[in-house]
Amino acid sequence: MADLKIELKQLIIDTLDLEDIEINDIQDDEALFIDGLGLDSIDALELGLAIKKTYNVKIDANSEETKQHFSSINALYAFVKQAKA
Amino acid sequence: MNVNIRHLNDWYAHCDELTIEQAILLGEDEITWPKLDFVPAMQRRRLSPFAKMALLVANNAVSEITKDLPIVFSSRHGDLPKTSKLLADLADKNALSPTAFGLSVHNAIPSLFSILTNNKQAINAISAGQDSFMMGLIDVYARLKSGIAEEVLFIYADQQLPKTYLGFQDEQQLSHAIAMVVSLPSEQKLAADEQQITFNFEYCRQSATTNSMPASLLFSQWYNSQQQETVLSSSNYKWFLSKHDTTV
């Protein structure tokens, strides 16, 4: 299921207009927000919307769990895989 | 009303190779929007063409100024390509992009500029139909006359109407942005790129024409020409402009 990780990285790049960043630049265990990739709160909203649309999953906007799901590609991967199952 | 205008900067589609008249005729199929090197990449990625041209001229206008200036921003339609896309998404019952929504408000451009330049001065955002440019200048004048500010950064921008709205066009279309630093005339000598102008208006209802250039572009042409006086007409007003000859 490595494909889903690549798919998620591409979704992040496309959705957030990360012009100068390629799939290989995003590490699976790297933080997506603030440190690491350096995304911010508007990106979180935008990405949440894109994940919701693409994978038809429900995301609770204010929970601690959601924060956890969006912490890295690995976490996002686990979340989407589980939600789709 | 008398004001001094300096650091006037403009940008329009194809400005590198064409005059304003030629650019209007050519249309806007292939445009190279400003690169905006002064904006960090992570912030630049969210900027629309409308934002890019407006921020470019604003940055050029204040490039030699170290203090923060209050800003008056004016645009007839704002970032209409962006807002019309949001309206289309609403009509189709699609979820709205939070980023697009956040940057679609009329004062988004001067706000972005104030964040980028760490400017904490006040911002006004104006829209007044065909008179948006001149009404913006009136607002600048009011701000200066109130004594709150000695100088104001005036930014004007408008993009070509999106296809959906072209049927409503009542003036020529050209994506463009203009910025300048405005102050009240003083005893001080005018700077090298500074001119003192007088502007007045009268209410004058006239049937709309569809083939005149937007007042912002006419103003910029006049300012950069040798012509002493000009009159700008909208469907509601006549604006009388003249330059002061201060080279005594």
Tab-separated table of C-alpha atoms in Angstrom:
chain	number	residue	atom	x	y	z
A	1	MET	CA	0.000	0.000	0.000
A	2	ALA	CA	2.923	2.326	-0.577
A	3	ASP	CA	0.846	3.742	-3.414
A	4	LEU	CA	-1.577	5.397	-1.033
A	5	LYS	CA	1.299	7.229	0.626
A	6	ILE	CA	2.476	8.539	-2.725
A	7	GLU	CA	-1.096	9.450	-3.577
A	8	LEU	CA	-1.407	11.393	-0.319
A	9	LYS	CA	1.837	13.244	-0.969
A	10	GLN	CA	0.677	14.192	-4.449
A	11	LEU	CA	-2.671	15.309	-3.017
A	12	ILE	CA	-0.844	17.555	-0.529
A	13	ILE	CA	1.350	19.054	-3.254
A	14	ASP	CA	-1.566	19.684	-5.610
A	15	THR	CA	-4.050	20.914	-3.032
A	16	LEU	CA	-1.664	23.289	-1.324
A	17	ASP	CA	0.130	24.539	-4.470
A	18	LEU	CA	3.550	23.437	-3.224
A	19	GLU	CA	5.188	24.361	-6.516
A	20	ASP	CA	8.781	23.715	-5.525
A	21	ILE	CA	8.225	20.457	-3.664
A	22	GLU	CA	8.234	16.936	-5.116
A	23	ILE	CA	6.955	13.666	-3.758
A	24	ASN	CA	10.446	12.581	-2.717
A	25	ASP	CA	10.868	15.750	-0.663
A	26	ILE	CA	8.153	14.679	1.769
A	27	GLN	CA	9.317	12.098	4.322
A	28	ASP	CA	6.826	9.565	5.655
A	29	ASP	CA	7.600	10.297	9.290
A	30	GLU	CA	8.266	14.021	8.932
A	31	ALA	CA	5.948	16.554	10.597
A	32	LEU	CA	3.575	18.101	8.054
A	33	PHE	CA	2.715	21.187	10.081
A	34	ILE	CA	4.866	23.984	11.493
A	35	ASP	CA	8.148	22.020	11.587
A	36	GLY	CA	9.094	19.704	8.764
A	37	LEU	CA	7.052	20.618	5.711
A	38	GLY	CA	5.956	23.879	7.356
A	39	LEU	CA	2.232	23.852	6.618
A	40	ASP	CA	-0.082	26.177	8.569
A	41	SER	CA	-3.642	26.241	9.866
A	42	ILE	CA	-5.207	27.290	6.542
A	43	ASP	CA	-3.417	24.368	4.923
A	44	ALA	CA	-4.960	22.108	7.563
A	45	LEU	CA	-8.458	23.234	6.560
A	46	GLU	CA	-7.681	22.951	2.856
A	47	LEU	CA	-6.120	19.517	3.245
A	48	GLY	CA	-8.966	18.293	5.447
A	49	LEU	CA	-11.421	19.294	2.726
A	50	ALA	CA	-9.392	17.548	0.021
A	51	ILE	CA	-9.095	14.326	2.063
A	52	LYS	CA	-12.815	14.421	2.775
A	53	LYS	CA	-13.621	14.855	-0.924
A	54	THR	CA	-11.094	12.376	-2.303
A	55	TYR	CA	-11.594	9.520	0.158
A	56	ASN	CA	-15.114	10.297	1.304
A	57	VAL	CA	-14.118	10.135	4.962
A	58	LYS	CA	-15.475	12.134	7.890
A	59	ILE	CA	-13.098	14.415	9.762
A	60	ASP	CA	-13.921	15.939	13.121
A	61	ALA	CA	-12.565	19.477	12.892
A	62	ASN	CA	-11.784	20.102	16.543
A	63	SER	CA	-10.664	16.831	18.075
A	64	GLU	CA	-7.203	15.965	19.359
A	65	GLU	CA	-7.412	12.784	17.295
A	66	THR	CA	-7.678	14.790	14.077
A	67	LYS	CA	-4.533	16.662	15.019
A	68	GLN	CA	-2.840	13.300	15.416
A	69	HIS	CA	-4.141	12.033	12.050
A	70	PHE	CA	-2.598	15.020	10.263
A	71	SER	CA	0.755	14.917	12.043
A	72	SER	CA	2.667	13.014	9.331
A	73	ILE	CA	2.216	11.026	6.138
A	74	ASN	CA	2.391	7.805	8.189
A	75	ALA	CA	-0.407	8.992	10.478
A	76	LEU	CA	-2.527	10.245	7.594
A	77	TYR	CA	-1.994	6.970	5.772
A	78	ALA	CA	-3.130	4.955	8.778
A	79	PHE	CA	-6.170	7.188	9.216
A	80	VAL	CA	-7.340	7.044	5.592
A	81	LYS	CA	-6.713	3.289	5.361
A	82	GLN	CA	-8.688	2.637	8.512
A	83	ALA	CA	-11.519	5.020	7.565
A	84	LYS	CA	-11.886	3.402	4.174
A	85	ALA	CA	-11.835	-0.131	5.539
B	1	MET	CA	-8.125	69.150	-4.156
B	2	ASN	CA	-4.323	69.194	-4.484
B	3	VAL	CA	-1.996	66.282	-3.875
B	4	ASN	CA	1.595	65.317	-4.569
B	5	ILE	CA	2.092	61.948	-6.202
B	6	ARG	CA	5.394	60.093	-6.392
B	7	HIS	CA	6.776	56.628	-7.041
B	8	LEU	CA	3.885	55.887	-9.409
B	9	ASN	CA	4.293	52.299	-10.571
B	10	ASP	CA	2.088	50.379	-12.913
B	11	TRP	CA	1.842	46.900	-14.343
B	12	TYR	CA	-0.506	45.600	-17.036
B	13	ALA	CA	-0.786	42.408	-19.031
B	14	HIS	CA	1.980	42.374	-21.695
B	15	CYS	CA	3.491	45.606	-20.309
B	16	ASP	CA	6.987	44.347	-21.201
B	17	GLU	CA	6.363	44.537	-24.922
B	18	LEU	CA	3.136	46.411	-25.634
B	19	THR	CA	1.550	49.800	-25.044
B	20	ILE	CA	-1.714	49.882	-23.109
B	21	GLU	CA	-3.752	50.279	-26.316
B	22	GLN	CA	-1.974	47.349	-27.979
B	23	ALA	CA	-2.394	45.178	-24.893
B	24	ILE	CA	-6.149	45.841	-24.785
B	25	LEU	CA	-6.451	44.787	-28.434
B	26	LEU	CA	-4.338	41.667	-28.016
B	27	GLY	CA	-6.370	40.097	-25.213
B	28	GLU	CA	-5.090	37.919	-22.415
B	29	ASP	CA	-4.544	34.351	-23.534
B	30	GLU	CA	-0.919	33.992	-22.543
B	31	ILE	CA	0.172	36.182	-19.699
B	32	THR	CA	3.297	36.055	-17.622
B	33	TRP	CA	2.203	37.236	-14.199
B	34	PRO	CA	4.762	38.929	-11.922
B	35	LYS	CA	7.112	36.516	-10.122
B	36	LEU	CA	7.190	38.356	-6.790
B	37	ASP	CA	10.639	37.331	-5.637
B	38	PHE	CA	10.316	39.376	-2.455
B	39	VAL	CA	7.594	37.073	-1.107
B	40	PRO	CA	8.686	33.859	0.669
B	41	ALA	CA	7.770	30.771	-1.389
B	42	MET	CA	5.400	29.333	1.220
B	43	GLN	CA	3.335	32.529	1.118
B	44	ARG	CA	3.692	33.141	-2.596
B	45	ARG	CA	2.028	29.846	-3.517
B	46	ARG	CA	-1.370	31.158	-2.412
B	47	LEU	CA	-1.250	34.370	-4.409
B	48	SER	CA	-3.588	34.713	-7.383
B	49	PRO	CA	-2.644	36.685	-10.515
B	50	PHE	CA	-4.712	39.561	-9.118
B	51	ALA	CA	-2.738	39.515	-5.881
B	52	LYS	CA	0.571	39.209	-7.699
B	53	MET	CA	0.170	42.283	-9.891
B	54	ALA	CA	-1.199	44.399	-7.016
B	55	LEU	CA	1.544	43.364	-4.586
B	56	LEU	CA	4.223	43.962	-7.214
B	57	VAL	CA	3.305	47.606	-7.830
B	58	ALA	CA	2.728	48.231	-4.118
B	59	ASN	CA	6.160	46.892	-3.278
B	60	ASN	CA	7.789	48.926	-6.035
B	61	ALA	CA	6.053	52.109	-4.871
B	62	VAL	CA	7.403	51.861	-1.312
B	63	SER	CA	10.798	50.375	-2.153
B	64	GLU	CA	12.661	53.513	-1.055
B	65	ILE	CA	10.463	54.255	1.936
B	66	THR	CA	11.405	52.926	5.334
B	67	LYS	CA	8.420	53.973	7.449
B	68	ASP	CA	5.079	52.181	7.405
B	69	LEU	CA	2.395	53.966	5.395
B	70	PRO	CA	-1.366	53.714	5.800
B	71	ILE	CA	-2.900	52.046	2.742
B	72	VAL	CA	-5.921	52.832	0.601
B	73	PHE	CA	-6.705	49.977	-1.745
B	74	SER	CA	-9.261	50.316	-4.484
B	75	SER	CA	-10.598	47.914	-7.072
B	76	ARG	CA	-13.799	47.933	-9.069
B	77	HIS	CA	-14.286	44.164	-9.024
B	78	GLY	CA	-11.711	42.829	-6.589
B	79	ASP	CA	-10.353	39.350	-7.282
B	80	LEU	CA	-13.327	38.467	-9.495
B	81	PRO	CA	-11.805	35.334	-11.067
B	82	LYS	CA	-11.517	34.007	-7.515
B	83	THR	CA	-14.919	35.157	-6.260
B	84	SER	CA	-16.735	33.944	-9.368
B	85	LYS	CA	-15.170	30.507	-8.908
B	86	LEU	CA	-16.383	30.507	-5.296
B	87	LEU	CA	-19.880	31.504	-6.454
B	88	ALA	CA	-19.853	28.714	-9.029
B	89	ASP	CA	-18.833	26.228	-6.317
B	90	LEU	CA	-21.668	27.493	-4.120
B	91	ALA	CA	-24.159	27.128	-6.965
B	92	ASP	CA	-22.942	23.572	-7.583
B	93	LYS	CA	-23.178	22.866	-3.837
B	94	ASN	CA	-19.460	22.113	-3.649
B	95	ALA	CA	-17.484	22.817	-0.494
B	96	LEU	CA	-15.596	26.137	-0.689
B	97	SER	CA	-11.821	26.232	-0.586
B	98	PRO	CA	-10.886	27.815	2.772
B	99	THR	CA	-7.828	29.454	1.216
B	100	ALA	CA	-9.768	30.963	-1.684
B	101	PHE	CA	-12.523	32.100	0.677
B	102	GLY	CA	-10.070	33.721	3.061
B	103	LEU	CA	-8.334	35.639	0.285
B	104	SER	CA	-11.496	36.681	-1.553
B	105	VAL	CA	-12.452	39.559	0.743
B	106	HIS	CA	-11.967	43.029	-0.717
B	107	ASN	CA	-9.215	44.038	1.692
B	108	ALA	CA	-7.208	40.816	1.210
B	109	ILE	CA	-4.563	42.504	-0.968
B	110	PRO	CA	-3.596	45.383	1.334
B	111	SER	CA	-3.812	42.965	4.255
B	112	LEU	CA	-1.389	40.548	2.593
B	113	PHE	CA	0.886	43.473	1.843
B	114	SER	CA	0.786	44.680	5.432
B	115	ILE	CA	1.638	41.188	6.679
B	116	LEU	CA	4.496	40.815	4.181
B	117	THR	CA	5.964	44.206	5.090
B	118	ASN	CA	5.070	44.055	8.787
B	119	ASN	CA	3.076	47.278	8.408
B	120	LYS	CA	0.655	48.013	11.259
B	121	GLN	CA	-0.908	51.174	9.777
B	122	ALA	CA	-4.615	51.442	8.925
B	123	ILE	CA	-6.107	50.057	5.708
B	124	ASN	CA	-9.158	51.168	3.725
B	125	ALA	CA	-10.595	49.137	0.857
B	126	ILE	CA	-12.795	50.903	-1.686
B	127	SER	CA	-15.033	49.932	-4.571
B	128	ALA	CA	-17.166	52.460	-6.465
B	129	GLY	CA	-18.048	51.153	-9.913
B	130	GLN	CA	-16.458	53.033	-12.816
B	131	ASP	CA	-15.301	55.685	-10.343
B	132	SER	CA	-13.353	53.243	-8.160
B	133	PHE	CA	-9.957	54.721	-8.993
B	134	MET	CA	-10.872	58.373	-8.477
B	135	MET	CA	-12.989	57.638	-5.384
B	136	GLY	CA	-9.976	55.830	-3.996
B	137	LEU	CA	-7.938	58.971	-4.543
B	138	ILE	CA	-10.656	60.984	-2.783
B	139	ASP	CA	-10.361	58.631	0.180
B	140	VAL	CA	-6.595	59.115	0.182
B	141	TYR	CA	-7.141	62.884	0.178
B	142	ALA	CA	-9.586	62.628	3.090
B	143	ARG	CA	-7.082	60.560	5.046
B	144	LEU	CA	-4.327	63.109	4.423
B	145	LYS	CA	-6.578	66.093	5.225
B	146	SER	CA	-7.637	64.510	8.499
B	147	GLY	CA	-4.034	64.852	9.605
B	148	ILE	CA	-3.786	61.205	10.581
B	149	ALA	CA	-1.124	60.547	7.980
B	150	GLU	CA	1.436	62.571	6.062
B	151	GLU	CA	1.736	60.002	3.306
B	152	VAL	CA	-0.579	57.291	2.057
B	153	LEU	CA	0.130	54.306	-0.168
B	154	PHE	CA	-2.603	54.099	-2.803
B	155	ILE	CA	-3.000	50.753	-4.594
B	156	TYR	CA	-5.427	50.160	-7.437
B	157	ALA	CA	-5.969	46.844	-9.249
B	158	ASP	CA	-8.480	45.281	-11.610
B	159	GLN	CA	-8.322	42.097	-13.616
B	160	GLN	CA	-9.985	41.323	-16.926
B	161	LEU	CA	-13.560	40.165	-16.282
B	162	PRO	CA	-13.982	36.371	-16.228
B	163	LYS	CA	-15.867	35.040	-19.282
B	164	THR	CA	-19.126	34.652	-17.341
B	165	TYR	CA	-19.262	38.389	-16.745
B	166	LEU	CA	-17.922	39.724	-20.040
B	167	GLY	CA	-21.499	40.333	-21.212
B	168	PHE	CA	-21.761	43.085	-18.569
B	169	GLN	CA	-18.586	44.919	-19.500
B	170	ASP	CA	-19.015	48.690	-19.822
B	171	GLU	CA	-15.390	49.655	-20.407
B	172	GLN	CA	-12.312	48.180	-22.028
B	173	GLN	CA	-10.739	45.232	-20.266
B	174	LEU	CA	-7.091	44.946	-19.301
B	175	SER	CA	-5.619	43.351	-16.194
B	176	HIS	CA	-3.626	46.067	-14.493
B	177	ALA	CA	-2.407	47.465	-11.188
B	178	ILE	CA	-1.139	50.892	-10.165
B	179	ALA	CA	0.414	52.069	-6.919
B	180	MET	CA	1.695	55.453	-5.763
B	181	VAL	CA	2.657	57.396	-2.679
B	182	VAL	CA	0.426	60.416	-2.076
B	183	SER	CA	0.954	63.410	0.208
B	184	LEU	CA	-0.383	66.959	0.571
B	185	PRO	CA	1.569	69.734	-1.164
B	186	SER	CA	4.102	71.400	1.123
B	187	GLU	CA	6.920	73.945	1.011
B	188	GLN	CA	9.328	71.157	0.150
B	189	LYS	CA	10.655	70.836	-3.345
B	190	LEU	CA	9.148	68.057	-5.421
B	191	ALA	CA	11.207	64.893	-5.713
B	192	ALA	CA	12.513	63.786	-9.094
B	193	ASP	CA	9.599	61.476	-9.818
B	194	GLU	CA	6.987	63.604	-8.067
B	195	GLN	CA	4.189	65.726	-9.534
B	196	GLN	CA	1.604	67.951	-7.935
B	197	ILE	CA	-1.882	67.517	-9.333
B	198	THR	CA	-5.267	69.115	-8.810
B	199	PHE	CA	-8.445	67.130	-9.197
B	200	ASN	CA	-12.087	68.142	-9.021
B	201	PHE	CA	-15.326	66.553	-10.084
B	202	GLU	CA	-18.899	67.318	-10.940
B	203	TYR	CA	-21.922	65.094	-10.956
B	204	CYS	CA	-22.817	64.454	-14.564
B	205	ARG	CA	-25.139	61.627	-15.466
B	206	GLN	CA	-24.376	60.285	-18.943
B	207	SER	CA	-25.257	57.162	-20.831
B	208	ALA	CA	-22.658	54.474	-20.381
B	209	THR	CA	-20.135	53.776	-23.087
B	210	THR	CA	-18.447	50.431	-23.502
B	211	ASN	CA	-15.343	51.430	-25.371
B	212	SER	CA	-13.555	53.787	-23.041
B	213	MET	CA	-10.488	52.832	-21.068
B	214	PRO	CA	-10.792	52.421	-17.267
B	215	ALA	CA	-10.059	55.693	-15.419
B	216	SER	CA	-7.087	54.072	-13.663
B	217	LEU	CA	-5.312	53.422	-16.974
B	218	LEU	CA	-6.237	56.845	-18.367
B	219	PHE	CA	-4.885	58.453	-15.215
B	220	SER	CA	-1.616	56.552	-15.459
B	221	GLN	CA	-1.223	57.468	-19.143
B	222	TRP	CA	-1.902	61.111	-18.389
B	223	TYR	CA	0.430	61.197	-15.407
B	224	ASN	CA	3.264	59.766	-17.497
B	225	SER	CA	2.631	62.091	-20.448
B	226	GLN	CA	3.505	65.728	-21.167
B	227	GLN	CA	-0.187	66.577	-21.256
B	228	GLN	CA	-1.128	69.261	-18.709
B	229	GLU	CA	-4.843	68.620	-18.256
B	230	THR	CA	-7.358	65.888	-18.826
B	231	VAL	CA	-10.981	65.010	-18.110
B	232	LEU	CA	-12.072	61.507	-17.108
B	233	SER	CA	-15.729	60.613	-17.582
B	234	SER	CA	-17.781	57.889	-15.993
B	235	SER	CA	-21.530	57.367	-16.189
B	236	ASN	CA	-21.931	59.524	-13.054
B	237	TYR	CA	-19.069	61.992	-12.868
B	238	LYS	CA	-16.662	64.137	-14.770
B	239	TRP	CA	-13.217	64.314	-13.188
B	240	PHE	CA	-11.038	67.323	-14.017
B	241	LEU	CA	-7.318	66.741	-13.603
B	242	SER	CA	-4.449	69.157	-14.026
B	243	LYS	CA	-0.749	69.205	-13.234
B	244	HIS	CA	0.881	72.103	-11.428
B	245	ASP	CA	3.822	73.620	-13.137
B	246	THR	CA	6.259	73.891	-10.245
B	247	THR	CA	9.436	74.220	-12.276
B	248	VAL	CA	9.773	77.926	-11.571
